[in-house]
Amino acid sequence: MKNFNVDVNGYYGDFGGAYIPEILYKNVEELKNKYQKIIDDPSFQKEYNDLLRDYVGRPSPLYLANRLSEKYSCKIYLKREDLNHTGAHKINNSIGQVLLARRMNKTRIIAETGAGQHGVATATVCALMNMECIIYMGKTDVERQKLNVQKMEMLGAKVVPVTSGNMTLKDATNEAIRDWCCNPSDTYYVIGSTVGPHPYPDMVARLQSVISKEIRQQLKEKEGREKPDYLIACVGGGSNAAGTIYHYLNDEDVKIVLAEAGGKGIDSGQSAATIQLGRLGIIHGSKTLIMQSEDGQIEEPYSISAGLDYPGIGPLHAYLASAGRSTVLAVNDDEAMRAAFELTKLEGIIPAIESAHALGALEKVKFKQDDVVVLCLSGRGDKDMETYIKYFNLINE
Ligand SMILES: *Cc1c(COP(=O)(O)O)cnc(C)c1O
């Protein structure tokens, strides 16, 4: 049987590793040597699980979506990460990493953010735990995502607009890494997805694995079996997908279908379909698939959803796709938007546009009548109302 977990050197097959500047070597080594021991410690587990229950509101419900099921002629359960405090799965990871930082005696938290969701989740946890919090965000994103910037500031975080490059996520990440290099002793860098140098991809996957742990129990209660026929999730960097599949990786009878952002179409030059279009390279300390030009320049990705337009992909997902363990579909802007309005109409749930990409995959899979499908609804649509309204007016003009 294949091993889908990370190896001792931080690799998933050919993907992963830790390609970092010399000055961070000690920090990353320290994290690598301590993270598993700290996370597995019973007192950490108690603190973490108590907060997930009482602060986040876990377990998140596993909801049988009857009308959606009827439409796709199978049995579709939605894993309701949209009901978490702050509106998405990201808080599971932020809580875990800030707890870890505290146990490593770090006093200063830094993070990067694109759309602002990871920034808000991290600023929330820093307020809760009384930690200093600095969030790096591209200037373009600061202007596009005003509400999230205001939330972070109200929560007491300092938001630093980054003016290098295209002034988006990639540039914010570079700036966060630069900060970490300057302040290696007191600072902890909270990465928001299953990306970055080892051990981050594995650490974030473990912190999100509570999603599949709950799915197993909830499905047992509802269906009398722990294993669905299909797991479906969207992938940006890959953290909600990693959490959804973590405890099923070695159950090869459970099919994994992942949706990446096709943007305006994978041949349009405007997409974020990294697994289908990317080539091997190094980004943010990890060897993985990257959207890049002929001469190796990182290309700016595009998607209608700000949470999916990352030019790389977590090394776990690059490996699962190359090993045939997952099927990766590109879901375009239009398909995701249609799926979002469909869910709203059929079930009264307005999803995040990211999650709508997972919903957009439903029409691309041939299900059997008795198939049990679990789809991760990674977040709620409040943050996307402006985009939805604009789109709705556009198509009804
Ligand atoms: C950030 C975000 C994503 C994408 O990140 P992953 O690490 O791929 O999960 C997906 N859905 C929502 C709601 C998000 O906020």
Short mmCIF file of C-alpha atoms and ligand atoms in Angstrom, two decimals:
data_model
loop_
_atom_site.label_atom_id
_atom_site.label_comp_id
_atom_site.label_asym_id
_atom_site.label_seq_id
_atom_site.Cartn_x
_atom_site.Cartn_y
_atom_site.Cartn_z
CA MET A 1 0.00 0.00 0.00
CA LYS A 2 1.20 3.51 -0.79
CA ASN A 3 2.00 5.86 2.07
CA PHE A 4 0.24 9.17 1.63
CA ASN A 5 1.63 10.75 4.77
CA VAL A 6 4.68 12.96 4.88
CA ASP A 7 8.08 11.22 5.19
CA VAL A 8 10.75 12.12 7.78
CA ASN A 9 12.35 14.64 5.42
CA GLY A 10 9.08 16.42 4.80
CA TYR A 11 8.31 14.98 1.36
CA TYR A 12 5.19 13.55 -0.23
CA GLY A 13 6.77 11.64 -3.11
CA ASP A 14 8.73 14.28 -5.06
CA PHE A 15 6.86 17.19 -3.47
CA GLY A 16 7.45 19.21 -0.31
CA GLY A 17 10.67 19.64 1.66
CA ALA A 18 11.93 22.83 3.31
CA TYR A 19 13.74 25.25 1.00
CA ILE A 20 14.43 28.16 3.33
CA PRO A 21 17.00 30.90 3.88
CA GLU A 22 19.88 29.96 6.18
CA ILE A 23 18.73 32.42 8.85
CA LEU A 24 15.44 30.56 9.37
CA TYR A 25 17.04 27.14 9.59
CA LYS A 26 17.07 27.11 13.40
CA ASN A 27 13.40 28.19 13.64
CA VAL A 28 12.12 25.66 11.15
CA GLU A 29 14.26 22.90 12.73
CA GLU A 30 12.86 23.78 16.16
CA LEU A 31 9.31 23.66 14.83
CA LYS A 32 10.00 20.40 12.99
CA ASN A 33 11.38 18.79 16.14
CA LYS A 34 8.60 19.99 18.44
CA TYR A 35 5.30 20.23 16.58
CA GLN A 36 4.24 16.58 16.73
CA LYS A 37 5.15 16.15 20.37
CA ILE A 38 3.33 19.34 21.38
CA ILE A 39 0.20 18.61 19.29
CA ASP A 40 -0.03 15.03 20.58
CA ASP A 41 0.41 16.09 24.21
CA PRO A 42 -2.81 15.41 26.16
CA SER A 43 -2.84 18.87 27.77
CA PHE A 44 -2.54 20.52 24.32
CA GLN A 45 -5.29 18.27 22.96
CA LYS A 46 -7.57 19.21 25.85
CA GLU A 47 -7.02 22.95 25.44
CA TYR A 48 -7.40 22.71 21.64
CA ASN A 49 -10.52 20.53 21.71
CA ASP A 50 -12.19 22.61 24.43
CA LEU A 51 -11.75 25.73 22.30
CA LEU A 52 -12.97 23.95 19.17
CA ARG A 53 -16.10 22.93 21.06
CA ASP A 54 -16.91 26.04 23.10
CA TYR A 55 -15.39 28.84 21.02
CA VAL A 56 -15.62 27.59 17.41
CA GLY A 57 -18.85 25.62 17.93
CA ARG A 58 -17.63 22.15 16.91
CA PRO A 59 -18.51 19.54 15.94
CA SER A 60 -19.81 21.24 12.82
CA PRO A 61 -23.02 19.54 11.62
CA LEU A 62 -23.07 16.92 8.87
CA TYR A 63 -26.24 17.92 7.05
CA LEU A 64 -28.12 15.70 4.60
CA ALA A 65 -29.07 18.11 1.80
CA ASN A 66 -32.26 16.51 0.50
CA ARG A 67 -33.15 18.76 -2.37
CA LEU A 68 -29.56 18.95 -3.61
CA SER A 69 -29.39 15.15 -3.38
CA GLU A 70 -32.51 14.82 -5.48
CA LYS A 71 -31.04 17.08 -8.14
CA TYR A 72 -27.86 14.99 -8.48
CA SER A 73 -29.48 11.58 -7.88
CA CYS A 74 -27.33 10.52 -4.95
CA LYS A 75 -27.12 11.21 -1.22
CA ILE A 76 -25.23 14.42 -0.49
CA TYR A 77 -24.10 15.41 2.99
CA LEU A 78 -22.65 18.88 3.59
CA LYS A 79 -19.93 19.23 6.23
CA ARG A 80 -20.90 22.63 7.63
CA GLU A 81 -17.58 24.40 8.21
CA ASP A 82 -19.48 27.56 7.24
CA LEU A 83 -21.08 27.51 10.69
CA ASN A 84 -17.76 27.88 12.54
CA HIS A 85 -16.94 31.10 14.40
CA THR A 86 -15.49 33.56 11.81
CA GLY A 87 -17.30 31.69 9.04
CA ALA A 88 -14.90 29.07 7.70
CA HIS A 89 -12.53 26.21 8.48
CA LYS A 90 -9.49 28.49 8.87
CA ILE A 91 -10.06 29.07 12.59
CA ASN A 92 -9.30 25.37 13.33
CA ASN A 93 -5.75 25.95 12.12
CA SER A 94 -5.23 29.40 13.66
CA ILE A 95 -6.23 28.20 17.13
CA GLY A 96 -3.89 25.23 16.90
CA GLN A 97 -0.89 27.23 15.72
CA VAL A 98 -1.29 30.08 18.22
CA LEU A 99 -1.55 27.51 21.04
CA LEU A 100 1.62 25.92 19.67
CA ALA A 101 3.37 29.30 19.52
CA ARG A 102 2.50 29.91 23.18
CA ARG A 103 3.99 26.57 24.16
CA MET A 104 7.15 27.49 22.26
CA ASN A 105 7.33 30.73 24.30
CA LYS A 106 6.82 32.98 21.26
CA THR A 107 5.20 36.32 22.02
CA ARG A 108 4.71 37.84 18.59
CA ILE A 109 2.45 36.38 15.87
CA ILE A 110 2.79 37.20 12.17
CA ALA A 111 0.68 35.95 9.26
CA GLU A 112 0.06 36.57 5.58
CA THR A 113 -3.39 36.97 4.13
CA GLY A 114 -4.90 37.24 0.65
CA ALA A 115 -8.62 37.85 0.82
CA GLY A 116 -8.27 38.43 4.54
CA GLN A 117 -9.99 35.30 5.88
CA HIS A 118 -6.83 33.81 7.38
CA GLY A 119 -5.89 37.25 8.71
CA VAL A 120 -9.26 37.61 10.45
CA ALA A 121 -9.07 34.09 11.92
CA THR A 122 -5.55 34.70 13.25
CA ALA A 123 -6.37 38.19 14.58
CA THR A 124 -9.40 36.65 16.33
CA VAL A 125 -7.30 34.02 18.10
CA CYS A 126 -4.63 36.61 19.02
CA ALA A 127 -7.32 38.77 20.65
CA LEU A 128 -8.56 35.72 22.54
CA MET A 129 -5.07 34.80 23.73
CA ASN A 130 -3.72 38.32 24.21
CA MET A 131 -0.89 38.01 21.68
CA GLU A 132 0.67 40.73 19.52
CA CYS A 133 -0.48 40.22 15.92
CA ILE A 134 0.91 41.60 12.65
CA ILE A 135 -0.83 40.72 9.37
CA TYR A 136 0.87 41.22 5.99
CA MET A 137 -1.53 41.91 3.15
CA GLY A 138 -0.95 43.09 -0.43
CA LYS A 139 -2.02 46.70 -0.96
CA THR A 140 -4.34 45.65 -3.79
CA ASP A 141 -6.06 43.20 -1.43
CA VAL A 142 -6.25 45.80 1.36
CA GLU A 143 -8.26 47.98 -1.01
CA ARG A 144 -10.42 45.10 -2.30
CA GLN A 145 -11.19 43.60 1.12
CA LYS A 146 -11.94 46.64 3.28
CA LEU A 147 -14.33 44.89 5.66
CA ASN A 148 -11.78 42.21 6.58
CA VAL A 149 -9.12 44.88 7.16
CA GLN A 150 -11.50 46.72 9.47
CA LYS A 151 -12.29 43.50 11.35
CA MET A 152 -8.58 42.73 11.86
CA GLU A 153 -7.96 46.26 13.13
CA MET A 154 -10.94 46.13 15.48
CA LEU A 155 -9.56 42.84 16.79
CA GLY A 156 -6.32 44.64 17.64
CA ALA A 157 -4.06 43.39 14.84
CA LYS A 158 -1.69 45.62 12.89
CA VAL A 159 -2.34 45.28 9.15
CA VAL A 160 0.72 46.05 7.02
CA PRO A 161 -0.04 46.83 3.35
CA VAL A 162 2.62 45.33 1.05
CA THR A 163 3.56 47.36 -2.03
CA SER A 164 6.01 45.05 -3.80
CA GLY A 165 5.19 42.98 -6.92
CA ASN A 166 1.51 42.73 -7.80
CA MET A 167 0.68 43.68 -4.21
CA THR A 168 -1.27 40.44 -3.60
CA LEU A 169 -0.93 37.20 -1.60
CA LYS A 170 2.42 36.08 -3.03
CA ASP A 171 3.98 39.42 -2.10
CA ALA A 172 2.40 39.44 1.36
CA THR A 173 3.90 35.98 1.96
CA ASN A 174 7.37 37.18 0.91
CA GLU A 175 7.07 40.09 3.32
CA ALA A 176 5.98 37.83 6.20
CA ILE A 177 8.98 35.59 5.56
CA ARG A 178 11.23 38.68 5.56
CA ASP A 179 9.80 39.72 8.96
CA TRP A 180 10.41 36.22 10.33
CA CYS A 181 14.04 36.37 9.16
CA CYS A 182 14.50 39.66 11.08
CA ASN A 183 12.80 38.44 14.28
CA PRO A 184 13.53 34.73 14.51
CA SER A 185 13.68 34.44 18.29
CA ASP A 186 10.37 35.91 19.54
CA THR A 187 8.17 35.52 16.44
CA TYR A 188 5.93 32.69 15.28
CA TYR A 189 4.69 32.64 11.67
CA VAL A 190 1.12 31.26 11.34
CA ILE A 191 0.73 29.94 7.77
CA GLY A 192 -2.91 29.68 6.66
CA SER A 193 -2.93 26.61 4.44
CA THR A 194 -1.13 23.31 3.75
CA VAL A 195 1.71 25.18 2.03
CA GLY A 196 5.16 26.51 2.95
CA PRO A 197 8.23 24.59 4.16
CA HIS A 198 7.97 21.31 6.09
CA PRO A 199 6.54 20.92 8.73
CA TYR A 200 3.78 23.42 7.86
CA PRO A 201 1.85 21.33 5.29
CA ASP A 202 1.70 18.35 7.66
CA MET A 203 1.02 20.48 10.73
CA VAL A 204 -1.88 22.34 9.08
CA ALA A 205 -3.31 19.06 7.73
CA ARG A 206 -3.26 17.59 11.25
CA LEU A 207 -4.94 20.67 12.73
CA GLN A 208 -7.66 20.51 10.06
CA SER A 209 -8.02 16.72 10.33
CA VAL A 210 -10.72 17.25 12.97
CA ILE A 211 -13.03 17.65 9.95
CA SER A 212 -12.62 14.05 8.76
CA LYS A 213 -12.47 12.73 12.31
CA GLU A 214 -15.97 14.16 12.83
CA ILE A 215 -17.21 12.99 9.42
CA ARG A 216 -16.33 9.37 10.32
CA GLN A 217 -18.31 9.55 13.57
CA GLN A 218 -21.26 11.45 12.10
CA LEU A 219 -21.57 9.21 9.07
CA LYS A 220 -21.48 6.16 11.33
CA GLU A 221 -24.47 7.55 13.22
CA LYS A 222 -26.41 8.56 10.12
CA GLU A 223 -25.54 5.85 7.61
CA GLY A 224 -24.25 2.99 9.75
CA ARG A 225 -20.87 3.18 8.03
CA GLU A 226 -17.88 5.47 8.45
CA LYS A 227 -16.89 5.61 4.80
CA PRO A 228 -18.67 7.61 2.09
CA ASP A 229 -18.31 6.74 -1.59
CA TYR A 230 -17.05 10.23 -2.41
CA LEU A 231 -15.35 13.11 -0.61
CA ILE A 232 -15.48 16.45 -2.40
CA ALA A 233 -13.71 19.71 -1.49
CA CYS A 234 -12.26 22.81 -3.12
CA VAL A 235 -8.51 23.46 -3.15
CA GLY A 236 -6.68 26.76 -2.89
CA GLY A 237 -3.59 25.84 -0.91
CA GLY A 238 -5.38 22.69 0.17
CA SER A 239 -6.22 22.91 3.88
CA ASN A 240 -9.98 22.29 3.95
CA ALA A 241 -9.47 19.49 1.45
CA ALA A 242 -6.63 18.00 3.54
CA GLY A 243 -8.84 18.10 6.64
CA THR A 244 -11.73 16.48 4.80
CA ILE A 245 -9.67 13.56 3.45
CA TYR A 246 -7.04 13.11 6.19
CA HIS A 247 -8.58 10.12 7.97
CA TYR A 248 -9.57 8.50 4.66
CA LEU A 249 -6.26 8.69 2.79
CA ASN A 250 -5.58 4.98 3.10
CA ASP A 251 -9.20 3.94 2.43
CA GLU A 252 -8.77 3.65 -1.31
CA ASP A 253 -12.43 2.70 -1.79
CA VAL A 254 -13.31 6.29 -0.78
CA LYS A 255 -12.99 8.39 -3.93
CA ILE A 256 -11.52 11.88 -3.56
CA VAL A 257 -12.68 14.61 -5.94
CA LEU A 258 -11.10 18.04 -5.61
CA ALA A 259 -12.12 21.26 -7.34
CA GLU A 260 -9.53 23.84 -8.27
CA ALA A 261 -10.37 27.26 -9.69
CA GLY A 262 -10.61 27.21 -13.48
CA GLY A 263 -11.20 30.98 -13.58
CA LYS A 264 -12.31 31.96 -17.08
CA GLY A 265 -11.28 28.52 -18.39
CA ILE A 266 -7.98 26.64 -18.11
CA ASP A 267 -6.95 27.62 -21.65
CA SER A 268 -7.90 31.28 -21.19
CA GLY A 269 -4.69 32.41 -19.53
CA GLN A 270 -6.85 33.53 -16.61
CA SER A 271 -7.14 30.68 -14.16
CA ALA A 272 -5.77 29.25 -10.93
CA ALA A 273 -5.86 25.58 -11.98
CA THR A 274 -2.44 24.85 -10.52
CA ILE A 275 -2.61 21.06 -10.52
CA GLN A 276 -3.61 20.89 -14.18
CA LEU A 277 -1.44 23.75 -15.45
CA GLY A 278 1.46 23.91 -12.97
CA ARG A 279 5.01 22.68 -13.40
CA LEU A 280 7.49 21.61 -10.72
CA GLY A 281 9.30 24.44 -8.99
CA ILE A 282 9.91 25.99 -5.58
CA ILE A 283 7.53 28.47 -3.98
CA HIS A 284 7.45 29.69 -0.37
CA GLY A 285 9.91 27.04 0.78
CA SER A 286 8.22 24.05 -0.82
CA LYS A 287 8.84 22.04 -4.00
CA THR A 288 5.49 21.70 -5.71
CA LEU A 289 3.45 22.48 -8.82
CA ILE A 290 3.45 26.17 -9.69
CA MET A 291 1.83 28.31 -12.35
CA GLN A 292 4.88 29.67 -14.16
CA SER A 293 5.97 31.03 -17.51
CA GLU A 294 8.38 29.24 -19.90
CA ASP A 295 11.35 30.83 -18.16
CA GLY A 296 10.17 30.03 -14.63
CA GLN A 297 8.57 33.33 -13.62
CA ILE A 298 5.61 32.81 -11.28
CA GLU A 299 2.40 33.74 -13.09
CA GLU A 300 -0.33 35.73 -11.37
CA PRO A 301 -3.28 33.37 -10.93
CA TYR A 302 -6.87 34.43 -11.49
CA SER A 303 -10.16 33.28 -9.96
CA ILE A 304 -13.42 35.00 -9.08
CA SER A 305 -12.80 33.66 -5.57
CA ALA A 306 -10.02 35.42 -3.71
CA GLY A 307 -9.33 32.37 -1.52
CA LEU A 308 -8.42 30.08 -4.42
CA ASP A 309 -6.04 32.23 -6.46
CA TYR A 310 -2.72 30.97 -5.09
CA PRO A 311 -0.08 30.21 -7.77
CA GLY A 312 1.10 27.05 -5.95
CA ILE A 313 -0.59 24.06 -4.33
CA GLY A 314 0.15 22.17 -1.13
CA PRO A 315 2.65 19.33 -1.76
CA LEU A 316 0.21 16.72 -0.39
CA HIS A 317 -2.27 17.55 -3.14
CA ALA A 318 0.38 17.64 -5.88
CA TYR A 319 1.34 14.13 -4.77
CA LEU A 320 -2.19 12.70 -4.41
CA ALA A 321 -3.06 13.91 -7.91
CA SER A 322 0.15 12.54 -9.44
CA ALA A 323 -0.35 9.19 -7.67
CA GLY A 324 -3.94 8.94 -8.93
CA ARG A 325 -5.38 9.00 -5.40
CA SER A 326 -7.43 12.12 -6.13
CA THR A 327 -9.28 13.36 -9.19
CA VAL A 328 -8.83 17.10 -9.68
CA LEU A 329 -11.42 19.00 -11.70
CA ALA A 330 -11.20 22.63 -12.83
CA VAL A 331 -14.41 24.48 -12.00
CA ASN A 332 -14.77 27.80 -13.81
CA ASP A 333 -16.10 31.09 -12.39
CA ASP A 334 -19.46 30.69 -14.14
CA GLU A 335 -19.92 27.11 -12.97
CA ALA A 336 -19.11 28.05 -9.37
CA MET A 337 -21.49 31.02 -9.43
CA ARG A 338 -24.29 28.87 -10.85
CA ALA A 339 -23.67 26.27 -8.13
CA ALA A 340 -23.76 28.96 -5.42
CA PHE A 341 -27.17 30.23 -6.56
CA GLU A 342 -28.40 26.64 -6.86
CA LEU A 343 -27.44 25.78 -3.26
CA THR A 344 -29.02 28.99 -2.03
CA LYS A 345 -32.27 28.22 -3.83
CA LEU A 346 -32.47 24.52 -2.97
CA GLU A 347 -31.19 24.53 0.61
CA GLY A 348 -31.27 28.12 1.87
CA ILE A 349 -27.51 28.20 2.38
CA ILE A 350 -25.38 30.94 0.79
CA PRO A 351 -21.89 29.42 0.42
CA ALA A 352 -18.49 31.11 0.14
CA ILE A 353 -17.45 31.34 -3.53
CA GLU A 354 -14.53 29.02 -2.72
CA SER A 355 -16.93 26.34 -1.46
CA ALA A 356 -19.12 26.93 -4.52
CA HIS A 357 -16.30 25.47 -6.61
CA ALA A 358 -16.69 22.18 -4.74
CA LEU A 359 -20.45 22.35 -5.43
CA GLY A 360 -19.67 23.04 -9.10
CA ALA A 361 -17.91 19.67 -9.28
CA LEU A 362 -21.19 17.80 -8.59
CA GLU A 363 -22.41 18.04 -12.19
CA LYS A 364 -19.09 16.69 -13.49
CA VAL A 365 -19.24 13.37 -11.59
CA LYS A 366 -21.40 10.41 -12.59
CA PHE A 367 -22.98 9.25 -9.33
CA LYS A 368 -24.98 6.10 -8.69
CA GLN A 369 -28.37 6.41 -6.93
CA ASP A 370 -27.11 4.93 -3.65
CA ASP A 371 -23.76 6.78 -3.56
CA VAL A 372 -23.06 8.62 -0.32
CA VAL A 373 -21.22 11.88 -0.99
CA VAL A 374 -19.70 14.17 1.66
CA LEU A 375 -18.90 17.68 0.44
CA CYS A 376 -16.97 20.15 2.57
CA LEU A 377 -18.80 23.46 2.68
CA SER A 378 -15.65 25.31 3.72
CA GLY A 379 -17.19 28.72 4.39
CA ARG A 380 -20.19 31.02 4.33
CA GLY A 381 -21.00 33.59 1.69
CA ASP A 382 -21.37 36.79 3.75
CA LYS A 383 -17.98 38.06 2.59
CA ASP A 384 -18.95 37.47 -1.05
CA MET A 385 -22.29 39.26 -1.19
CA GLU A 386 -20.94 42.13 -3.28
CA THR A 387 -19.56 39.71 -5.90
CA TYR A 388 -22.81 37.72 -5.95
CA ILE A 389 -24.99 40.79 -6.38
CA LYS A 390 -22.79 42.22 -9.14
CA TYR A 391 -22.85 38.87 -10.97
CA PHE A 392 -26.60 38.46 -10.52
CA ASN A 393 -27.29 41.94 -11.92
CA LEU A 394 -24.93 41.27 -14.81
CA ILE A 395 -26.63 38.07 -15.96
CA ASN A 396 -30.10 39.57 -15.56
CA GLU A 397 -29.43 42.76 -17.52
C1 LIG B 1 -9.25 30.23 2.39
C2 LIG B 1 -10.43 29.48 1.98
C3 LIG B 1 -10.35 28.37 1.11
C4 LIG B 1 -9.07 27.94 0.45
O1 LIG B 1 -8.05 27.52 1.30
P1 LIG B 1 -7.67 26.00 1.50
O2 LIG B 1 -6.42 26.04 2.28
O3 LIG B 1 -7.47 25.40 0.12
O4 LIG B 1 -8.79 25.34 2.20
C5 LIG B 1 -11.51 27.66 0.84
N1 LIG B 1 -12.70 28.03 1.35
C6 LIG B 1 -12.82 29.10 2.18
C7 LIG B 1 -14.16 29.44 2.71
C8 LIG B 1 -11.70 29.86 2.51
O5 LIG B 1 -11.84 30.92 3.32
#
